[in-house]
Amino acid sequence: MSVSFYVQNKKKFLGYEPVLNVETALSLLDKELYSYNTGNIDINDLLLSPVSNYQCLLIGDGKDSSRGFELFYDNKDKYYSVRVFTPSSREDWLLALEYIKALAKKFDSKIISETGEEYTAENIDKFDYERDILYGIEVISSRVKGDEPTLYSIFGINRVVSFNQEMIDKIENSDSPIDTFSNMVKEIQYLDAYSANQRFFKNKEDGRIRGAYTLTQNIRTILPYKPSVEFENSDIVKNEDIAFWDIGLVTIDGDENDKDSYNVAAYLNYDDFIKNLPENKYRFIDASYIMVEPLNREELLGLVK
């Protein structure tokens, strides 16, 4: 779910203005903006290339953005599109509307919403974004509190947020559901912790696939309480394909700045890892993920029982 706005590129005598490069696109506002979904692209190559080189750019400000907004350029019809996720935080919306206004001013263009409504740089601030946030919260609520309750997850700029009934009740019963939702998602994005990546390995002998995580000595880490294939990997493997999950316990033997000092001391079945993890060493950050406090060498190896 999302809401999109379109700003036409400015026409010239024999065509249109050149497409903004990423550096210019990130400099439209008088604040520092970042792009979050560019993978391993060299930063210099990224900044100097046109926005149209990418399917979309996820943009946020690195301090208040929770989900950010997407920017892309349509080469065929010559317009910029800004897409805001439903629901997004109040801060996401305010930043997106400010950015849309800057685009409209730069190209002296109207702003067209996906429903065909016209706005200008002077009145786009009047867009009723609160209605979209409340609608999104209602959709999440209907999923987690419906006849067949289930968890509901949304993407943030740094990590996924998974909702359950307890979290939705907290939002809906607050004085300001919008601000409670916004603060809840934002807090999770900026936790001072490393989000562990899931990896997959296929046994050459029997073809079984194992899912794996790692937990490293002295590093605060966010991990799933019950692992499953995350959406970003769902195109390469399915939950039913995974024979088992485990976790590698990584110790540091020497200089922590030397990659050769890091060694997998043991592998542990993931369920056993959760059972052996002391309750005072982790807390839930949402309905699906836990934040594990830094474990020293003895504490880490003590998980192997």
PDB file of C-alpha atoms in Angstrom:
ATOM      1  CA  MET A   1       0.000   0.000   0.000  1.00  0.00           C
ATOM      2  CA  SER A   2       1.260   3.460  -0.825  1.00  0.00           C
ATOM      3  CA  VAL A   3       0.450   6.909  -2.178  1.00  0.00           C
ATOM      4  CA  SER A   4       2.311   8.327  -5.182  1.00  0.00           C
ATOM      5  CA  PHE A   5       2.781  11.860  -6.500  1.00  0.00           C
ATOM      6  CA  TYR A   6       4.084  12.874  -9.928  1.00  0.00           C
ATOM      7  CA  VAL A   7       6.053  15.961 -10.951  1.00  0.00           C
ATOM      8  CA  GLN A   8       6.656  16.550 -14.667  1.00  0.00           C
ATOM      9  CA  ASN A   9      10.175  17.298 -15.795  1.00  0.00           C
ATOM     10  CA  LYS A  10      10.666  20.751 -17.266  1.00  0.00           C
ATOM     11  CA  LYS A  11      10.395  21.040 -21.035  1.00  0.00           C
ATOM     12  CA  LYS A  12      13.143  22.660 -23.087  1.00  0.00           C
ATOM     13  CA  PHE A  13      13.233  23.678 -26.743  1.00  0.00           C
ATOM     14  CA  LEU A  14      14.213  20.225 -27.982  1.00  0.00           C
ATOM     15  CA  GLY A  15      13.216  17.991 -25.105  1.00  0.00           C
ATOM     16  CA  TYR A  16      13.455  18.064 -21.327  1.00  0.00           C
ATOM     17  CA  GLU A  17      15.884  19.063 -18.623  1.00  0.00           C
ATOM     18  CA  PRO A  18      18.557  16.405 -17.972  1.00  0.00           C
ATOM     19  CA  VAL A  19      17.522  13.889 -15.351  1.00  0.00           C
ATOM     20  CA  LEU A  20      18.829  14.802 -11.913  1.00  0.00           C
ATOM     21  CA  ASN A  21      21.817  12.825 -10.776  1.00  0.00           C
ATOM     22  CA  VAL A  22      21.556  11.196  -7.364  1.00  0.00           C
ATOM     23  CA  GLU A  23      23.778  13.766  -5.679  1.00  0.00           C
ATOM     24  CA  THR A  24      21.566  16.629  -6.853  1.00  0.00           C
ATOM     25  CA  ALA A  25      18.406  14.709  -5.957  1.00  0.00           C
ATOM     26  CA  LEU A  26      19.701  14.248  -2.414  1.00  0.00           C
ATOM     27  CA  SER A  27      20.560  17.946  -2.189  1.00  0.00           C
ATOM     28  CA  LEU A  28      17.183  19.459  -3.071  1.00  0.00           C
ATOM     29  CA  LEU A  29      16.386  20.231   0.554  1.00  0.00           C
ATOM     30  CA  ASP A  30      18.436  22.214   3.028  1.00  0.00           C
ATOM     31  CA  LYS A  31      19.161  19.068   5.021  1.00  0.00           C
ATOM     32  CA  GLU A  32      21.220  15.919   4.651  1.00  0.00           C
ATOM     33  CA  LEU A  33      19.411  13.101   2.860  1.00  0.00           C
ATOM     34  CA  TYR A  34      20.529   9.518   2.255  1.00  0.00           C
ATOM     35  CA  SER A  35      19.673   6.672  -0.103  1.00  0.00           C
ATOM     36  CA  TYR A  36      19.156   3.326   1.618  1.00  0.00           C
ATOM     37  CA  ASN A  37      18.716   0.593  -0.989  1.00  0.00           C
ATOM     38  CA  THR A  38      21.742   0.906  -3.249  1.00  0.00           C
ATOM     39  CA  GLY A  39      23.536  -2.252  -2.121  1.00  0.00           C
ATOM     40  CA  ASN A  40      27.245  -2.427  -2.891  1.00  0.00           C
ATOM     41  CA  ILE A  41      27.283   0.338  -5.503  1.00  0.00           C
ATOM     42  CA  ASP A  42      30.342   2.572  -5.195  1.00  0.00           C
ATOM     43  CA  ILE A  43      29.222   5.812  -3.549  1.00  0.00           C
ATOM     44  CA  ASN A  44      30.880   7.985  -6.206  1.00  0.00           C
ATOM     45  CA  ASP A  45      29.290   6.027  -9.039  1.00  0.00           C
ATOM     46  CA  LEU A  46      25.943   6.309  -7.278  1.00  0.00           C
ATOM     47  CA  LEU A  47      26.063  10.058  -6.692  1.00  0.00           C
ATOM     48  CA  LEU A  48      27.140  10.903 -10.244  1.00  0.00           C
ATOM     49  CA  SER A  49      24.635   8.662 -12.022  1.00  0.00           C
ATOM     50  CA  PRO A  50      21.126   9.829 -12.979  1.00  0.00           C
ATOM     51  CA  VAL A  51      18.132   8.868 -10.872  1.00  0.00           C
ATOM     52  CA  SER A  52      16.730   7.103 -13.947  1.00  0.00           C
ATOM     53  CA  ASN A  53      19.477   4.466 -13.689  1.00  0.00           C
ATOM     54  CA  TYR A  54      17.674   2.919 -10.726  1.00  0.00           C
ATOM     55  CA  GLN A  55      14.305   1.274 -10.357  1.00  0.00           C
ATOM     56  CA  CYS A  56      13.818   3.507  -7.329  1.00  0.00           C
ATOM     57  CA  LEU A  57      15.779   5.189  -4.560  1.00  0.00           C
ATOM     58  CA  LEU A  58      14.719   4.907  -0.940  1.00  0.00           C
ATOM     59  CA  ILE A  59      15.354   8.295   0.649  1.00  0.00           C
ATOM     60  CA  GLY A  60      15.408   9.377   4.295  1.00  0.00           C
ATOM     61  CA  ASP A  61      17.183  11.842   6.555  1.00  0.00           C
ATOM     62  CA  GLY A  62      19.008   9.404   8.838  1.00  0.00           C
ATOM     63  CA  LYS A  63      17.572  10.774  12.078  1.00  0.00           C
ATOM     64  CA  ASP A  64      13.785  11.156  11.908  1.00  0.00           C
ATOM     65  CA  SER A  65      12.794   8.978   8.944  1.00  0.00           C
ATOM     66  CA  SER A  66      11.216   5.630   9.795  1.00  0.00           C
ATOM     67  CA  ARG A  67      10.291   4.222   6.389  1.00  0.00           C
ATOM     68  CA  GLY A  68      11.523   6.995   4.088  1.00  0.00           C
ATOM     69  CA  PHE A  69      10.015   7.500   0.650  1.00  0.00           C
ATOM     70  CA  GLU A  70      10.804   6.211  -2.827  1.00  0.00           C
ATOM     71  CA  LEU A  71      11.930   8.376  -5.735  1.00  0.00           C
ATOM     72  CA  PHE A  72      12.084   7.261  -9.346  1.00  0.00           C
ATOM     73  CA  TYR A  73      12.116   8.808 -12.806  1.00  0.00           C
ATOM     74  CA  ASP A  74       9.891   7.635 -15.655  1.00  0.00           C
ATOM     75  CA  ASN A  75      11.969   7.821 -18.838  1.00  0.00           C
ATOM     76  CA  LYS A  76       8.964   7.346 -21.092  1.00  0.00           C
ATOM     77  CA  ASP A  77       6.623  10.008 -19.740  1.00  0.00           C
ATOM     78  CA  LYS A  78       9.339  12.263 -18.283  1.00  0.00           C
ATOM     79  CA  TYR A  79       8.191  12.677 -14.713  1.00  0.00           C
ATOM     80  CA  TYR A  80       9.534  12.173 -11.214  1.00  0.00           C
ATOM     81  CA  SER A  81       7.508  10.029  -8.843  1.00  0.00           C
ATOM     82  CA  VAL A  82       7.567  10.176  -5.063  1.00  0.00           C
ATOM     83  CA  ARG A  83       5.964   7.182  -3.361  1.00  0.00           C
ATOM     84  CA  VAL A  84       5.047   7.202   0.335  1.00  0.00           C
ATOM     85  CA  PHE A  85       4.301   3.894   2.041  1.00  0.00           C
ATOM     86  CA  THR A  86       1.023   3.244   3.893  1.00  0.00           C
ATOM     87  CA  PRO A  87       1.277   3.629   6.800  1.00  0.00           C
ATOM     88  CA  SER A  88       4.321   5.857   7.171  1.00  0.00           C
ATOM     89  CA  SER A  89       5.279   7.949  10.150  1.00  0.00           C
ATOM     90  CA  ARG A  90       4.321  11.578  10.516  1.00  0.00           C
ATOM     91  CA  GLU A  91       7.988  12.513   9.982  1.00  0.00           C
ATOM     92  CA  ASP A  92       8.134  10.436   6.783  1.00  0.00           C
ATOM     93  CA  TRP A  93       5.138  12.284   5.383  1.00  0.00           C
ATOM     94  CA  LEU A  94       6.376  15.739   6.326  1.00  0.00           C
ATOM     95  CA  LEU A  95       9.738  15.050   4.691  1.00  0.00           C
ATOM     96  CA  ALA A  96       8.119  13.591   1.560  1.00  0.00           C
ATOM     97  CA  LEU A  97       5.772  16.566   1.157  1.00  0.00           C
ATOM     98  CA  GLU A  98       8.688  18.951   1.615  1.00  0.00           C
ATOM     99  CA  TYR A  99      10.603  17.046  -1.056  1.00  0.00           C
ATOM    100  CA  ILE A 100       7.657  17.020  -3.472  1.00  0.00           C
ATOM    101  CA  LYS A 101       7.324  20.782  -3.001  1.00  0.00           C
ATOM    102  CA  ALA A 102      11.024  21.240  -3.833  1.00  0.00           C
ATOM    103  CA  LEU A 103      10.652  19.148  -7.007  1.00  0.00           C
ATOM    104  CA  ALA A 104       7.631  21.173  -8.124  1.00  0.00           C
ATOM    105  CA  LYS A 105       9.486  24.434  -7.574  1.00  0.00           C
ATOM    106  CA  LYS A 106      12.614  23.248  -9.364  1.00  0.00           C
ATOM    107  CA  PHE A 107      10.714  22.183 -12.475  1.00  0.00           C
ATOM    108  CA  ASP A 108       7.976  24.800 -12.248  1.00  0.00           C
ATOM    109  CA  SER A 109       5.444  21.997 -12.438  1.00  0.00           C
ATOM    110  CA  LYS A 110       2.150  20.971 -10.908  1.00  0.00           C
ATOM    111  CA  ILE A 111       1.938  17.998  -8.580  1.00  0.00           C
ATOM    112  CA  ILE A 112      -0.448  15.219  -9.599  1.00  0.00           C
ATOM    113  CA  SER A 113      -1.519  12.583  -7.095  1.00  0.00           C
ATOM    114  CA  GLU A 114      -2.153   8.989  -8.171  1.00  0.00           C
ATOM    115  CA  THR A 115      -5.894   9.691  -7.952  1.00  0.00           C
ATOM    116  CA  GLY A 116      -5.583  12.602 -10.381  1.00  0.00           C
ATOM    117  CA  GLU A 117      -5.832  15.452  -7.881  1.00  0.00           C
ATOM    118  CA  GLU A 118      -3.737  18.499  -8.730  1.00  0.00           C
ATOM    119  CA  TYR A 119      -1.587  20.370  -6.231  1.00  0.00           C
ATOM    120  CA  THR A 120       1.046  23.071  -6.411  1.00  0.00           C
ATOM    121  CA  ALA A 121       4.138  23.837  -4.395  1.00  0.00           C
ATOM    122  CA  GLU A 122       2.020  26.367  -2.526  1.00  0.00           C
ATOM    123  CA  ASN A 123      -0.751  24.006  -1.390  1.00  0.00           C
ATOM    124  CA  ILE A 124       0.734  20.476  -1.258  1.00  0.00           C
ATOM    125  CA  ASP A 125       1.130  20.965   2.510  1.00  0.00           C
ATOM    126  CA  LYS A 126      -2.649  20.704   2.746  1.00  0.00           C
ATOM    127  CA  PHE A 127      -2.631  17.056   1.639  1.00  0.00           C
ATOM    128  CA  ASP A 128      -4.435  15.019   4.306  1.00  0.00           C
ATOM    129  CA  TYR A 129      -1.621  12.584   5.095  1.00  0.00           C
ATOM    130  CA  GLU A 130      -3.041  11.785   8.526  1.00  0.00           C
ATOM    131  CA  ARG A 131      -5.965   9.995   6.913  1.00  0.00           C
ATOM    132  CA  ASP A 132      -3.533   7.706   5.069  1.00  0.00           C
ATOM    133  CA  ILE A 133      -1.627   6.885   8.273  1.00  0.00           C
ATOM    134  CA  LEU A 134      -4.841   6.067  10.140  1.00  0.00           C
ATOM    135  CA  TYR A 135      -6.037   3.918   7.243  1.00  0.00           C
ATOM    136  CA  GLY A 136      -2.758   2.000   7.290  1.00  0.00           C
ATOM    137  CA  ILE A 137      -2.997   1.425  11.038  1.00  0.00           C
ATOM    138  CA  GLU A 138      -6.557   0.169  10.533  1.00  0.00           C
ATOM    139  CA  VAL A 139      -5.367  -2.315   7.893  1.00  0.00           C
ATOM    140  CA  ILE A 140      -2.653  -3.653  10.210  1.00  0.00           C
ATOM    141  CA  SER A 141      -5.185  -3.890  13.039  1.00  0.00           C
ATOM    142  CA  SER A 142      -7.600  -5.889  10.882  1.00  0.00           C
ATOM    143  CA  ARG A 143      -4.846  -8.415  10.131  1.00  0.00           C
ATOM    144  CA  VAL A 144      -3.562  -8.922  13.654  1.00  0.00           C
ATOM    145  CA  LYS A 145      -6.976  -8.801  15.358  1.00  0.00           C
ATOM    146  CA  GLY A 146      -9.121 -10.493  12.695  1.00  0.00           C
ATOM    147  CA  ASP A 147     -10.812 -13.893  12.611  1.00  0.00           C
ATOM    148  CA  GLU A 148      -7.459 -15.488  11.772  1.00  0.00           C
ATOM    149  CA  PRO A 149      -4.952 -13.308  13.669  1.00  0.00           C
ATOM    150  CA  THR A 150      -1.473 -13.089  12.233  1.00  0.00           C
ATOM    151  CA  LEU A 151       1.608 -10.931  12.597  1.00  0.00           C
ATOM    152  CA  TYR A 152       1.933  -8.040  10.152  1.00  0.00           C
ATOM    153  CA  SER A 153       5.290  -6.630   9.106  1.00  0.00           C
ATOM    154  CA  ILE A 154       6.351  -3.411   7.399  1.00  0.00           C
ATOM    155  CA  PHE A 155       9.736  -2.324   6.111  1.00  0.00           C
ATOM    156  CA  GLY A 156      11.710   0.473   7.722  1.00  0.00           C
ATOM    157  CA  ILE A 157      14.804   2.217   6.419  1.00  0.00           C
ATOM    158  CA  ASN A 158      17.027   0.042   8.612  1.00  0.00           C
ATOM    159  CA  ARG A 159      14.951  -2.959   9.680  1.00  0.00           C
ATOM    160  CA  VAL A 160      11.562  -4.646   9.535  1.00  0.00           C
ATOM    161  CA  VAL A 161       8.910  -3.947  12.180  1.00  0.00           C
ATOM    162  CA  SER A 162       6.518  -6.779  13.047  1.00  0.00           C
ATOM    163  CA  PHE A 163       3.202  -5.971  14.768  1.00  0.00           C
ATOM    164  CA  ASN A 164       1.025  -8.067  17.056  1.00  0.00           C
ATOM    165  CA  GLN A 165      -2.189  -7.310  18.926  1.00  0.00           C
ATOM    166  CA  GLU A 166      -0.420  -5.922  21.978  1.00  0.00           C
ATOM    167  CA  MET A 167       1.399  -3.330  19.858  1.00  0.00           C
ATOM    168  CA  ILE A 168      -1.738  -2.370  17.948  1.00  0.00           C
ATOM    169  CA  ASP A 169      -3.700  -2.022  21.189  1.00  0.00           C
ATOM    170  CA  LYS A 170      -1.036   0.340  22.480  1.00  0.00           C
ATOM    171  CA  ILE A 171      -1.330   2.442  19.320  1.00  0.00           C
ATOM    172  CA  GLU A 172      -5.131   2.495  19.162  1.00  0.00           C
ATOM    173  CA  ASN A 173      -5.610   3.200  22.884  1.00  0.00           C
ATOM    174  CA  SER A 174      -3.178   6.121  22.966  1.00  0.00           C
ATOM    175  CA  ASP A 175      -4.090   9.804  22.909  1.00  0.00           C
ATOM    176  CA  SER A 176      -2.483  10.100  19.462  1.00  0.00           C
ATOM    177  CA  PRO A 177      -2.395   6.836  17.470  1.00  0.00           C
ATOM    178  CA  ILE A 178      -0.425   8.538  14.690  1.00  0.00           C
ATOM    179  CA  ASP A 179       2.345   9.750  16.973  1.00  0.00           C
ATOM    180  CA  THR A 180       2.445   6.493  18.941  1.00  0.00           C
ATOM    181  CA  PHE A 181       2.775   4.509  15.719  1.00  0.00           C
ATOM    182  CA  SER A 182       5.411   6.928  14.394  1.00  0.00           C
ATOM    183  CA  ASN A 183       7.507   6.786  17.561  1.00  0.00           C
ATOM    184  CA  MET A 184       7.216   2.997  17.780  1.00  0.00           C
ATOM    185  CA  VAL A 185       8.552   2.440  14.260  1.00  0.00           C
ATOM    186  CA  LYS A 186      11.190   5.155  14.564  1.00  0.00           C
ATOM    187  CA  GLU A 187      12.592   3.774  17.830  1.00  0.00           C
ATOM    188  CA  ILE A 188      13.154   0.371  16.240  1.00  0.00           C
ATOM    189  CA  GLN A 189      14.962   1.876  13.233  1.00  0.00           C
ATOM    190  CA  TYR A 190      17.539   3.671  15.364  1.00  0.00           C
ATOM    191  CA  LEU A 191      18.365   1.042  17.960  1.00  0.00           C
ATOM    192  CA  ASP A 192      22.108   0.906  18.556  1.00  0.00           C
ATOM    193  CA  ALA A 193      22.442  -2.681  17.382  1.00  0.00           C
ATOM    194  CA  TYR A 194      23.542  -4.769  14.418  1.00  0.00           C
ATOM    195  CA  SER A 195      20.764  -6.499  12.475  1.00  0.00           C
ATOM    196  CA  ALA A 196      21.982 -10.008  11.699  1.00  0.00           C
ATOM    197  CA  ASN A 197      21.629 -11.182   8.101  1.00  0.00           C
ATOM    198  CA  GLN A 198      20.212 -14.578   7.268  1.00  0.00           C
ATOM    199  CA  ARG A 199      22.158 -16.838   4.925  1.00  0.00           C
ATOM    200  CA  PHE A 200      21.397 -20.146   3.255  1.00  0.00           C
ATOM    201  CA  PHE A 201      23.551 -23.170   2.503  1.00  0.00           C
ATOM    202  CA  LYS A 202      22.720 -26.230   0.410  1.00  0.00           C
ATOM    203  CA  ASN A 203      24.200 -29.609   1.301  1.00  0.00           C
ATOM    204  CA  LYS A 204      25.743 -31.100  -1.821  1.00  0.00           C
ATOM    205  CA  GLU A 205      25.106 -34.674  -0.710  1.00  0.00           C
ATOM    206  CA  ASP A 206      21.391 -34.608   0.131  1.00  0.00           C
ATOM    207  CA  GLY A 207      20.306 -31.187  -1.209  1.00  0.00           C
ATOM    208  CA  ARG A 208      18.960 -30.048   2.163  1.00  0.00           C
ATOM    209  CA  ILE A 209      19.013 -26.298   2.790  1.00  0.00           C
ATOM    210  CA  ARG A 210      19.870 -24.787   6.147  1.00  0.00           C
ATOM    211  CA  GLY A 211      19.190 -21.223   7.197  1.00  0.00           C
ATOM    212  CA  ALA A 212      21.858 -19.582   9.302  1.00  0.00           C
ATOM    213  CA  TYR A 213      22.618 -16.521  11.400  1.00  0.00           C
ATOM    214  CA  THR A 214      25.714 -15.470  13.318  1.00  0.00           C
ATOM    215  CA  LEU A 215      26.133 -13.877  16.738  1.00  0.00           C
ATOM    216  CA  THR A 216      29.467 -12.222  17.408  1.00  0.00           C
ATOM    217  CA  GLN A 217      31.190 -11.663  20.728  1.00  0.00           C
ATOM    218  CA  ASN A 218      30.671  -8.198  22.269  1.00  0.00           C
ATOM    219  CA  ILE A 219      28.198  -7.017  19.615  1.00  0.00           C
ATOM    220  CA  ARG A 220      24.607  -6.050  20.430  1.00  0.00           C
ATOM    221  CA  THR A 221      22.582  -7.890  17.796  1.00  0.00           C
ATOM    222  CA  ILE A 222      19.010  -8.039  16.557  1.00  0.00           C
ATOM    223  CA  LEU A 223      17.810 -11.543  15.690  1.00  0.00           C
ATOM    224  CA  PRO A 224      14.445 -13.199  15.035  1.00  0.00           C
ATOM    225  CA  TYR A 225      12.915 -15.080  17.949  1.00  0.00           C
ATOM    226  CA  LYS A 226      11.635 -17.697  15.493  1.00  0.00           C
ATOM    227  CA  PRO A 227      13.481 -17.505  12.171  1.00  0.00           C
ATOM    228  CA  SER A 228      11.711 -17.608   8.833  1.00  0.00           C
ATOM    229  CA  VAL A 229      12.655 -16.590   5.318  1.00  0.00           C
ATOM    230  CA  GLU A 230      12.551 -12.807   5.132  1.00  0.00           C
ATOM    231  CA  PHE A 231      10.741 -11.112   2.273  1.00  0.00           C
ATOM    232  CA  GLU A 232      13.923  -9.925   0.574  1.00  0.00           C
ATOM    233  CA  ASN A 233      15.028 -13.568   0.214  1.00  0.00           C
ATOM    234  CA  SER A 234      11.633 -15.050  -0.671  1.00  0.00           C
ATOM    235  CA  ASP A 235      12.452 -15.079  -4.372  1.00  0.00           C
ATOM    236  CA  ILE A 236      15.351 -17.487  -3.846  1.00  0.00           C
ATOM    237  CA  VAL A 237      14.071 -19.822  -1.114  1.00  0.00           C
ATOM    238  CA  LYS A 238      10.796 -20.630   0.674  1.00  0.00           C
ATOM    239  CA  ASN A 239      10.151 -21.474   4.305  1.00  0.00           C
ATOM    240  CA  GLU A 240       9.167 -25.033   3.400  1.00  0.00           C
ATOM    241  CA  ASP A 241      12.565 -25.471   1.698  1.00  0.00           C
ATOM    242  CA  ILE A 242      14.502 -24.934   4.927  1.00  0.00           C
ATOM    243  CA  ALA A 243      15.478 -28.194   6.648  1.00  0.00           C
ATOM    244  CA  PHE A 244      16.671 -26.443   9.821  1.00  0.00           C
ATOM    245  CA  TRP A 245      18.038 -23.183  11.189  1.00  0.00           C
ATOM    246  CA  ASP A 246      21.236 -22.715  13.161  1.00  0.00           C
ATOM    247  CA  ILE A 247      23.440 -19.925  14.455  1.00  0.00           C
ATOM    248  CA  GLY A 248      27.194 -19.563  14.381  1.00  0.00           C
ATOM    249  CA  LEU A 249      28.806 -18.225  17.554  1.00  0.00           C
ATOM    250  CA  VAL A 250      31.743 -16.023  16.567  1.00  0.00           C
ATOM    251  CA  THR A 251      34.571 -15.287  18.997  1.00  0.00           C
ATOM    252  CA  ILE A 252      37.315 -12.680  18.641  1.00  0.00           C
ATOM    253  CA  ASP A 253      40.779 -14.118  19.098  1.00  0.00           C
ATOM    254  CA  GLY A 254      43.090 -11.113  18.939  1.00  0.00           C
ATOM    255  CA  ASP A 255      42.663  -7.636  17.453  1.00  0.00           C
ATOM    256  CA  GLU A 256      38.981  -6.838  16.922  1.00  0.00           C
ATOM    257  CA  ASN A 257      40.013  -4.688  13.928  1.00  0.00           C
ATOM    258  CA  ASP A 258      41.608  -7.675  12.219  1.00  0.00           C
ATOM    259  CA  LYS A 259      39.094  -9.796  10.294  1.00  0.00           C
ATOM    260  CA  ASP A 260      41.333 -12.840  10.770  1.00  0.00           C
ATOM    261  CA  SER A 261      40.678 -12.619  14.516  1.00  0.00           C
ATOM    262  CA  TYR A 262      37.040 -13.601  14.034  1.00  0.00           C
ATOM    263  CA  ASN A 263      36.337 -17.339  14.188  1.00  0.00           C
ATOM    264  CA  VAL A 264      33.192 -19.439  14.383  1.00  0.00           C
ATOM    265  CA  ALA A 265      33.701 -21.260  17.674  1.00  0.00           C
ATOM    266  CA  ALA A 266      30.507 -23.316  17.494  1.00  0.00           C
ATOM    267  CA  TYR A 267      27.253 -23.874  15.640  1.00  0.00           C
ATOM    268  CA  LEU A 268      24.048 -24.211  17.605  1.00  0.00           C
ATOM    269  CA  ASN A 269      20.557 -25.295  16.599  1.00  0.00           C
ATOM    270  CA  TYR A 270      18.527 -22.086  16.589  1.00  0.00           C
ATOM    271  CA  ASP A 271      15.794 -23.377  18.909  1.00  0.00           C
ATOM    272  CA  ASP A 272      18.462 -24.532  21.382  1.00  0.00           C
ATOM    273  CA  PHE A 273      20.118 -21.117  21.136  1.00  0.00           C
ATOM    274  CA  ILE A 274      16.881 -19.377  22.153  1.00  0.00           C
ATOM    275  CA  LYS A 275      16.317 -21.859  24.999  1.00  0.00           C
ATOM    276  CA  ASN A 276      19.851 -21.375  26.315  1.00  0.00           C
ATOM    277  CA  LEU A 277      19.881 -17.577  25.983  1.00  0.00           C
ATOM    278  CA  PRO A 278      19.442 -16.000  29.464  1.00  0.00           C
ATOM    279  CA  GLU A 279      16.272 -13.922  29.654  1.00  0.00           C
ATOM    280  CA  ASN A 280      18.165 -10.978  31.111  1.00  0.00           C
ATOM    281  CA  LYS A 281      20.342 -10.868  27.996  1.00  0.00           C
ATOM    282  CA  TYR A 282      17.639 -10.027  25.474  1.00  0.00           C
ATOM    283  CA  ARG A 283      14.344  -8.219  24.999  1.00  0.00           C
ATOM    284  CA  PHE A 284      11.697  -8.148  22.300  1.00  0.00           C
ATOM    285  CA  ILE A 285      11.775  -5.028  20.143  1.00  0.00           C
ATOM    286  CA  ASP A 286       8.538  -5.969  18.337  1.00  0.00           C
ATOM    287  CA  ALA A 287       6.406  -9.047  17.733  1.00  0.00           C
ATOM    288  CA  SER A 288       9.123 -11.093  15.994  1.00  0.00           C
ATOM    289  CA  TYR A 289      12.601  -9.778  16.767  1.00  0.00           C
ATOM    290  CA  ILE A 290      14.777  -9.650  19.865  1.00  0.00           C
ATOM    291  CA  MET A 291      17.770  -7.505  20.722  1.00  0.00           C
ATOM    292  CA  VAL A 292      20.550  -9.544  22.306  1.00  0.00           C
ATOM    293  CA  GLU A 293      22.870  -7.601  24.582  1.00  0.00           C
ATOM    294  CA  PRO A 294      26.642  -7.907  23.998  1.00  0.00           C
ATOM    295  CA  LEU A 295      27.939 -11.250  25.247  1.00  0.00           C
ATOM    296  CA  ASN A 296      31.556 -11.719  26.273  1.00  0.00           C
ATOM    297  CA  ARG A 297      33.506 -14.811  25.251  1.00  0.00           C
ATOM    298  CA  GLU A 298      32.500 -16.889  28.280  1.00  0.00           C
ATOM    299  CA  GLU A 299      28.821 -15.919  27.958  1.00  0.00           C
ATOM    300  CA  LEU A 300      28.811 -16.702  24.247  1.00  0.00           C
ATOM    301  CA  LEU A 301      30.423 -20.114  24.612  1.00  0.00           C
ATOM    302  CA  GLY A 302      28.210 -20.814  27.628  1.00  0.00           C
ATOM    303  CA  LEU A 303      25.239 -21.018  25.248  1.00  0.00           C
ATOM    304  CA  VAL A 304      26.576 -24.376  24.061  1.00  0.00           C
ATOM    305  CA  LYS A 305      25.213 -26.763  26.701  1.00  0.00           C
TER     306      LYS A 305
END
